[in-house]
Short mmCIF file of C-alpha atoms in Angstrom, two decimals:
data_model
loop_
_atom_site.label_atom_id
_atom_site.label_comp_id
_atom_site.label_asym_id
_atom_site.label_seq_id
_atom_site.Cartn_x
_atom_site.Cartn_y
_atom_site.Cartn_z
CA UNK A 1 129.68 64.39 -19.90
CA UNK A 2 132.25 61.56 -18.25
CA UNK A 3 131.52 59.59 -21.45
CA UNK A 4 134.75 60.66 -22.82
CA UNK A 5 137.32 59.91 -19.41
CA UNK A 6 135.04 56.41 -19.76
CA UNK A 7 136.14 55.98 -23.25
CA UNK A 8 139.97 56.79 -22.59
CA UNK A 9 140.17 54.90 -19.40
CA UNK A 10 139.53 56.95 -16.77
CA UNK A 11 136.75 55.55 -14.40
CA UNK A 12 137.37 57.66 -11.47
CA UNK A 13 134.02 59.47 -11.81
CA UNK A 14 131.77 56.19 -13.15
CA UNK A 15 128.96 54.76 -11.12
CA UNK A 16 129.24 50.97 -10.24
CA UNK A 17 126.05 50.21 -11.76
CA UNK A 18 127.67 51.27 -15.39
CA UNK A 19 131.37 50.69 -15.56
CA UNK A 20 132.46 47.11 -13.97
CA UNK A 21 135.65 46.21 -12.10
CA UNK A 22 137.52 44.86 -14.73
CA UNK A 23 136.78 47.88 -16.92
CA UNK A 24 138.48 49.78 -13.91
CA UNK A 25 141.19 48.04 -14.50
CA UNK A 26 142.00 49.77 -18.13
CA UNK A 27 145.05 51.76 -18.98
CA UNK A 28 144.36 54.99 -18.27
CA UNK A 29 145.11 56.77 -21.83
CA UNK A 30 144.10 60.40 -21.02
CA UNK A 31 147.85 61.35 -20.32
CA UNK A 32 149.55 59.71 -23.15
CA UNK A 33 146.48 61.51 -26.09
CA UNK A 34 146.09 64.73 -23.99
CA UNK A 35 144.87 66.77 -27.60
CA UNK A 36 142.68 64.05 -28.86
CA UNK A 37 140.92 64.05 -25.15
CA UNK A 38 140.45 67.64 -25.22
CA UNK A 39 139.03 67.85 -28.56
CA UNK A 40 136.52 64.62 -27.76
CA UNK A 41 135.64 66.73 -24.43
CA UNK A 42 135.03 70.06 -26.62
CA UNK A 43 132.05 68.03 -29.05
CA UNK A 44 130.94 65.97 -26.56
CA UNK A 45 129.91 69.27 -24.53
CA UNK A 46 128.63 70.70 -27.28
CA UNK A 47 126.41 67.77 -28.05
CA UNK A 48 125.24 67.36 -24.37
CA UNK A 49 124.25 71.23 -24.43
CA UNK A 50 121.82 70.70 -27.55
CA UNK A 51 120.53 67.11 -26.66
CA UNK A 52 116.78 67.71 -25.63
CA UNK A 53 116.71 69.34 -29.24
CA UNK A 54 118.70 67.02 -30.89
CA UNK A 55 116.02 64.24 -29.49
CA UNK A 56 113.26 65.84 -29.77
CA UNK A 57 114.08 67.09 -33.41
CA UNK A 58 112.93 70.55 -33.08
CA UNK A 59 114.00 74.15 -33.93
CA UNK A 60 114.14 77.26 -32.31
CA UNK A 61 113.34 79.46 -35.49
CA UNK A 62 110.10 80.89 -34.71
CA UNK A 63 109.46 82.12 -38.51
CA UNK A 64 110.14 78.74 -39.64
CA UNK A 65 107.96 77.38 -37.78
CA UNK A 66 105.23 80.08 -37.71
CA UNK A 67 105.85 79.85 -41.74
CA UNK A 68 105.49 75.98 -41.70
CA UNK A 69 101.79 76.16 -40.08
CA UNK A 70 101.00 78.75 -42.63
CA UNK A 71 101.55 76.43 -45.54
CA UNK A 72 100.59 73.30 -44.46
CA UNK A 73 96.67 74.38 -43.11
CA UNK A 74 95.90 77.73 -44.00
CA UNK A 75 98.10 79.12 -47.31
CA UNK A 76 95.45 78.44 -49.93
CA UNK A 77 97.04 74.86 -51.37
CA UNK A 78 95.10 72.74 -52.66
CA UNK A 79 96.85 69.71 -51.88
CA UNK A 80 98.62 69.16 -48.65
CA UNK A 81 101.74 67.45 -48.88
CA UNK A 82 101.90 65.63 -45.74
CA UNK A 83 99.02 63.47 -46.46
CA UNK A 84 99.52 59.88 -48.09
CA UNK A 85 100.74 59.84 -51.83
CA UNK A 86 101.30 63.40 -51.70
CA UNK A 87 104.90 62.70 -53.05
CA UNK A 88 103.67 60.32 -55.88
CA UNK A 89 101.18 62.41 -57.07
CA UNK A 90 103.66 65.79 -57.33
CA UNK A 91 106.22 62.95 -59.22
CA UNK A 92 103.01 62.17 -61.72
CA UNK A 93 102.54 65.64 -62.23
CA UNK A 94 106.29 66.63 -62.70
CA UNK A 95 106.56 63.65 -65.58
CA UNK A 96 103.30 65.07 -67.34
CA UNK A 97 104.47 68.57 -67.11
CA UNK A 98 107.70 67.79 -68.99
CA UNK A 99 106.34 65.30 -71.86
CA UNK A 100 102.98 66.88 -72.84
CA UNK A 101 102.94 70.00 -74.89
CA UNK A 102 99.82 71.17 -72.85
CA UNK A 103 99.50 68.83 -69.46
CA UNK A 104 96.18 70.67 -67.88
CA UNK A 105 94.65 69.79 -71.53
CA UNK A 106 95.80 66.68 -71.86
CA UNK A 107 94.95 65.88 -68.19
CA UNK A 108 91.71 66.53 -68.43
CA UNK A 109 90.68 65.27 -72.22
CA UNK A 110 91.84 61.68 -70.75
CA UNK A 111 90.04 61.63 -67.23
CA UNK A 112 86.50 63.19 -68.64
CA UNK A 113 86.42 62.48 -72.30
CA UNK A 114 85.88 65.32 -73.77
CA UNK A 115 87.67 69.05 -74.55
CA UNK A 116 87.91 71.59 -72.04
CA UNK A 117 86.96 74.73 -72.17
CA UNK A 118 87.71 77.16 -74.11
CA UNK A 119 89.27 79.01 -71.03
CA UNK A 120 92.00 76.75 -70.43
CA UNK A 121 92.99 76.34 -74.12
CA UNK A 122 94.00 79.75 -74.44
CA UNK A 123 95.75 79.96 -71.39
CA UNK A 124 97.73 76.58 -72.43
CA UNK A 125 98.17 78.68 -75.81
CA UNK A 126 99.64 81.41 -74.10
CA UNK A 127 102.06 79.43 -72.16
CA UNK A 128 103.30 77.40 -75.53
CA UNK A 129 103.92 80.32 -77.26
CA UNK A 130 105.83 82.09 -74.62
CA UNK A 131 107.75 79.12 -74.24
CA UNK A 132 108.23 79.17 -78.07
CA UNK A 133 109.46 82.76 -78.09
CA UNK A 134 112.25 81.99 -75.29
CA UNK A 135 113.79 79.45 -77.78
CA UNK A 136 114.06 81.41 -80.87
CA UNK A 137 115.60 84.42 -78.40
CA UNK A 138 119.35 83.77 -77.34
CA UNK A 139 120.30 85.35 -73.68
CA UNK A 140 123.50 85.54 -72.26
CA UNK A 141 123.73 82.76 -69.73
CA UNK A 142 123.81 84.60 -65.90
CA UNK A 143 126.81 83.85 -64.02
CA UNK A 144 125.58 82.41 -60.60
CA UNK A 145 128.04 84.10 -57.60
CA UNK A 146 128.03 82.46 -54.88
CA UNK A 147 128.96 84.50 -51.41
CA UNK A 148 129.77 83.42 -48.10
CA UNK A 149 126.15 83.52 -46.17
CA UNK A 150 126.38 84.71 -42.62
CA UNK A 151 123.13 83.18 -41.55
CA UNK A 152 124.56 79.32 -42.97
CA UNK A 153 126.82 76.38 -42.75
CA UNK A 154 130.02 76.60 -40.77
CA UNK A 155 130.48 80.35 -41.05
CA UNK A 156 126.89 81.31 -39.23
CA UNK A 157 126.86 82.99 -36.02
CA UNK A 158 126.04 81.20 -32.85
CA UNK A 159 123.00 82.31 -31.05
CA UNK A 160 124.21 83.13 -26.96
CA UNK A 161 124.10 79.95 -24.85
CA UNK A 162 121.48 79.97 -22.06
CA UNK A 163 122.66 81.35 -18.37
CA UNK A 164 122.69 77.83 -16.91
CA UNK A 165 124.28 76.42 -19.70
CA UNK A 166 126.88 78.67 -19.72
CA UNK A 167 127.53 78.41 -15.64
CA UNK A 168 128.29 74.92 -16.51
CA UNK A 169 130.57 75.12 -19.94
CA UNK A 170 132.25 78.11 -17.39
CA UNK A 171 132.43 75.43 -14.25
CA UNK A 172 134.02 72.43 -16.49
CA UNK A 173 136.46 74.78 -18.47
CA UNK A 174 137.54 76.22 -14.87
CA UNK A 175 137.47 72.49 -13.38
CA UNK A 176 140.02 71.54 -16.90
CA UNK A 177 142.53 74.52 -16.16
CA UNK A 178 142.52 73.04 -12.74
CA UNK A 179 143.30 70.01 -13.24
CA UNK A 180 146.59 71.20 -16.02
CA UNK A 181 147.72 72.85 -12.58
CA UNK A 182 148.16 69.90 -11.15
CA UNK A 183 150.47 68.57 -13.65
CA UNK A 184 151.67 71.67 -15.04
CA UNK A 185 155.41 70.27 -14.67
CA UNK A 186 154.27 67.34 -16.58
CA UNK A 187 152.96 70.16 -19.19
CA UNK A 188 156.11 71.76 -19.34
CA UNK A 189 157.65 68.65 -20.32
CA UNK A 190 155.06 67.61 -22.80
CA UNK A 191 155.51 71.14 -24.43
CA UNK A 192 158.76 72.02 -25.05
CA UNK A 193 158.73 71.22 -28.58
CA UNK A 194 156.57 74.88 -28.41
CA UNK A 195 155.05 75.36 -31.70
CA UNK A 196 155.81 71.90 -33.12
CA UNK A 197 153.72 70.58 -30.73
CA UNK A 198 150.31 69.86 -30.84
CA UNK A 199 149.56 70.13 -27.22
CA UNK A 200 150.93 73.38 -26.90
CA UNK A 201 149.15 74.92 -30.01
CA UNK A 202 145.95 73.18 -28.30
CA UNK A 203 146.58 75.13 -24.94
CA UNK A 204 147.97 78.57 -25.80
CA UNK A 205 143.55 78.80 -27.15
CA UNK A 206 142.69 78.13 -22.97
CA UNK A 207 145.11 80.50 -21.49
CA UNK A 208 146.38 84.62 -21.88
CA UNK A 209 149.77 85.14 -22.03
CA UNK A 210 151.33 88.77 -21.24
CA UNK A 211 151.01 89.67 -24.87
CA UNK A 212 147.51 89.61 -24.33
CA UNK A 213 147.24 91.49 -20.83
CA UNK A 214 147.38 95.11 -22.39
CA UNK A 215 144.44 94.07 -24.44
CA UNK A 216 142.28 92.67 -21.85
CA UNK A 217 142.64 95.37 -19.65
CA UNK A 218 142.75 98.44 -21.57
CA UNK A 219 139.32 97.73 -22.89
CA UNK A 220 135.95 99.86 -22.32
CA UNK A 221 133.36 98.01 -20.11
CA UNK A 222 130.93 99.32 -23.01
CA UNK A 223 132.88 97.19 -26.07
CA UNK A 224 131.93 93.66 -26.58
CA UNK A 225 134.76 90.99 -25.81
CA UNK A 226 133.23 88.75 -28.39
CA UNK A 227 136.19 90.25 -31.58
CA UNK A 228 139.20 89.86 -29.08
CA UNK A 229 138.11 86.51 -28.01
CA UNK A 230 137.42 84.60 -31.42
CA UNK A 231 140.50 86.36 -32.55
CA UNK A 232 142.87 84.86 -29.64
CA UNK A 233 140.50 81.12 -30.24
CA UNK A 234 140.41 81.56 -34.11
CA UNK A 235 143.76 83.63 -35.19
CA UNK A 236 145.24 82.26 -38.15
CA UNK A 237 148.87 81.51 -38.73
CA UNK A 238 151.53 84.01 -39.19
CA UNK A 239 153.89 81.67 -41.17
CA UNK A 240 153.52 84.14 -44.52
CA UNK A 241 155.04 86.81 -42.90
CA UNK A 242 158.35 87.22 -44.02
CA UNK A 243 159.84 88.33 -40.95
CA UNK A 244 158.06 85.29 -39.03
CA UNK A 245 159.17 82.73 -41.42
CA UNK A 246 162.68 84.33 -41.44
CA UNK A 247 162.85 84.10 -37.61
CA UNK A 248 161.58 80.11 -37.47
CA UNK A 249 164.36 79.18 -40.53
CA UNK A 250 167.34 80.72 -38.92
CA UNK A 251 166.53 79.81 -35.01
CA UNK A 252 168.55 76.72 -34.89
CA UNK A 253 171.20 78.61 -36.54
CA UNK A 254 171.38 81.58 -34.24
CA UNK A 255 170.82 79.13 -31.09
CA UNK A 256 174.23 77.51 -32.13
CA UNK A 257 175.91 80.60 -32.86
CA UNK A 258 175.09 81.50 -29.62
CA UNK A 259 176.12 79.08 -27.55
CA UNK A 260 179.57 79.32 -28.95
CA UNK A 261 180.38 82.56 -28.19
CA UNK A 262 179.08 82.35 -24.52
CA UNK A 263 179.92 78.91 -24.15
CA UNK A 264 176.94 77.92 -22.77
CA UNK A 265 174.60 75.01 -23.49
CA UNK A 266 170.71 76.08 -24.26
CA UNK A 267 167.68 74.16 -24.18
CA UNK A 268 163.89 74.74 -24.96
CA UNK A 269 161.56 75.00 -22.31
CA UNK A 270 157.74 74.03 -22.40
CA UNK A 271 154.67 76.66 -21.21
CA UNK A 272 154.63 77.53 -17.55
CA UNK A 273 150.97 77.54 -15.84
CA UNK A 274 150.70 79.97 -13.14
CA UNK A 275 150.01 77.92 -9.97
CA UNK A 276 147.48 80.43 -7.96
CA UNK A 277 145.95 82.23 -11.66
CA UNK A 278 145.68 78.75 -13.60
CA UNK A 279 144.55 80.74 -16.93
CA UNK A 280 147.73 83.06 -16.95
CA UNK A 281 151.09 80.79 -18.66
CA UNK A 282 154.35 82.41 -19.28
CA UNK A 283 157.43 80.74 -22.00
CA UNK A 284 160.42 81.50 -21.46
CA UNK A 285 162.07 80.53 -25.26
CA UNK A 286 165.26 78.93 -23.91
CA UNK A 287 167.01 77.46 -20.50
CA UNK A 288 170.76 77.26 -20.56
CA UNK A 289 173.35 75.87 -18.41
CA UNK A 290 176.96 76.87 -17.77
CA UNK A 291 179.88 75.35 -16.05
CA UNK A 292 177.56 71.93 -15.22
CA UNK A 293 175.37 74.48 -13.36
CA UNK A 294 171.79 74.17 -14.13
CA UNK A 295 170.39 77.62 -14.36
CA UNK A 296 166.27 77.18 -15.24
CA UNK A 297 163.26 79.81 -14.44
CA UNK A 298 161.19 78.35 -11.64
CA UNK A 299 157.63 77.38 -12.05
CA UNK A 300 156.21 80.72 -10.64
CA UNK A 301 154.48 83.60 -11.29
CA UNK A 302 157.13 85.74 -11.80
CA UNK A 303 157.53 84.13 -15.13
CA UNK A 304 154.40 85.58 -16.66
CA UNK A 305 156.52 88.70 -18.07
CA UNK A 306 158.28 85.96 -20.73
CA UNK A 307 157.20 86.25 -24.15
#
């Protein structure tokens, strides 16, 4: 888990054995790639939760492997494929299959010298003219649609994460909110580009603003949180709304229109992290000053009513 502060510089939490003095000595780059850090964290977590599977190369599907047993000892093959030459032989068969009219009859007039029986030709006779009839018959080719499956790739759901596992992801996601407190002037700073920033599209995911509050609490103890929380980590952008894209086009243009007619001078301002509830942030759009006099919301939690 410290393999990624190792990699960026930060040797605060290395042993001695591993990471040597003049290793300590490294620039420490976890302040100047803050995104790239959190997204190394969020894999390498994931990674160190599934390592005694990923090393021991097993599964967890019971049917599968229930299924695998079945086939391999008791499902009535005749050959079983994990032996040696097992591959070969189903290659050999494949190429025999495809160049002889009739394999089985060809097969076996080579290895014993002489015709089988009469069995076996007319079930090779059978086969060669059903496979004649599908020629001379012209089908409609079948158009192949292929849906998203649920159960799949990318798009498959998750099974729940054990309870120790999760009191740990819980415990280091806590321990990283932490630590933004502690530099959540520094934050502010490093955000106030807002949405054209990568570090604040990165932490608006972690933290619940007040346009979230009514949502969180208004809902039944007896309703999953799983919908409201992938749609606050996974909500897609609203930049094809037309009202949205309207607002983001004509922002500089109302900011300056603004400030001329109050004469006043405004500035953006970055997120603002709630020092005692560290998952609670507040943005106030704009900071302006008048008359040299520099009027700015303070870092409290008074701010969490912004928008």
């Amino acid at each position: 888990m410290n393999s990624p502060s190792h990699i960026f510089g930060d040797h605060l939490a290395c042993e001695n054995y591993y990471c040597t003095e003049n290793r300590k000595e490294e620039e420490n780059l976890k302040p100047k790639l803050k995104v790239l850090f959190k997204k190394k964290l969020e894999y390498t977590t994931q990674l160190a939760f599934h390592s005694k599977s990923l090393l021991f190369n097993v599964t967890n599907n019971k049917a599968e492997q229930f299924n695998g047993i079945v086939a391999k000892l008791v499902g009535g093959k005749r050959v079983n494929f994990s032996l040696k030459n097992s591959y070969t032989v189903r290659c050999h068969a494949a190429v025999d299959s495809f160049n002889s009219v009739r394999p089985q009859y060809a097969i076996y007039k080579s290895k014993f010298h002489r015709s089988p029986g009469i069995s076996l030709k007319r079930l090779e006779m059978a086969r060669l003219k059903r496979k004649q009839s599908r020629k001379k018959i012209r089908r409609p080719k079948r158009r192949l649609i292929l849906d998203d499956k649920v159960d799949y790739g990318e798009e498959c759901q998750k099974p729940d994460m054990l309870k120790d596992e999760y009191e740990v992801a819980k415990n280091n996601f806590l321990q990283n909110l932490q630590e933004q407190v502690n530099n959540r002037e520094e934050m502010e700073r490093d955000t106030i580009l807002q949405a054209e920033s990568a570090l604040w599209l990165e932490l608006r995911r972690c933290l619940l603003t007040a346009s979230l509050f009514g949502k969180v609490c208004k809902r039944r103890k007896n309703i999953s949180s799983a919908p409201l929380v992938k749609n606050h980590l996974y909500s897609y952008s609203l930049d094809h709304i037309s009202s949205i894209r309207h607002g983001k086009t004509n922002e500089a243009i109302a900011i300056s229109q603004l400030e001329n007619q109050e004469h006043i001078k405004i500035r953006k301002c970055g997120l603002f992290i709630d020092k005692d509830f560290f998952f609670f942030w507040g943005l106030h759009l704009m900071a302006y000053f008048k008359k040299k006099k520099r009027r700015r919301p303070p870092i409290s939690k008074n701010i969490l009513g912004g928008t």
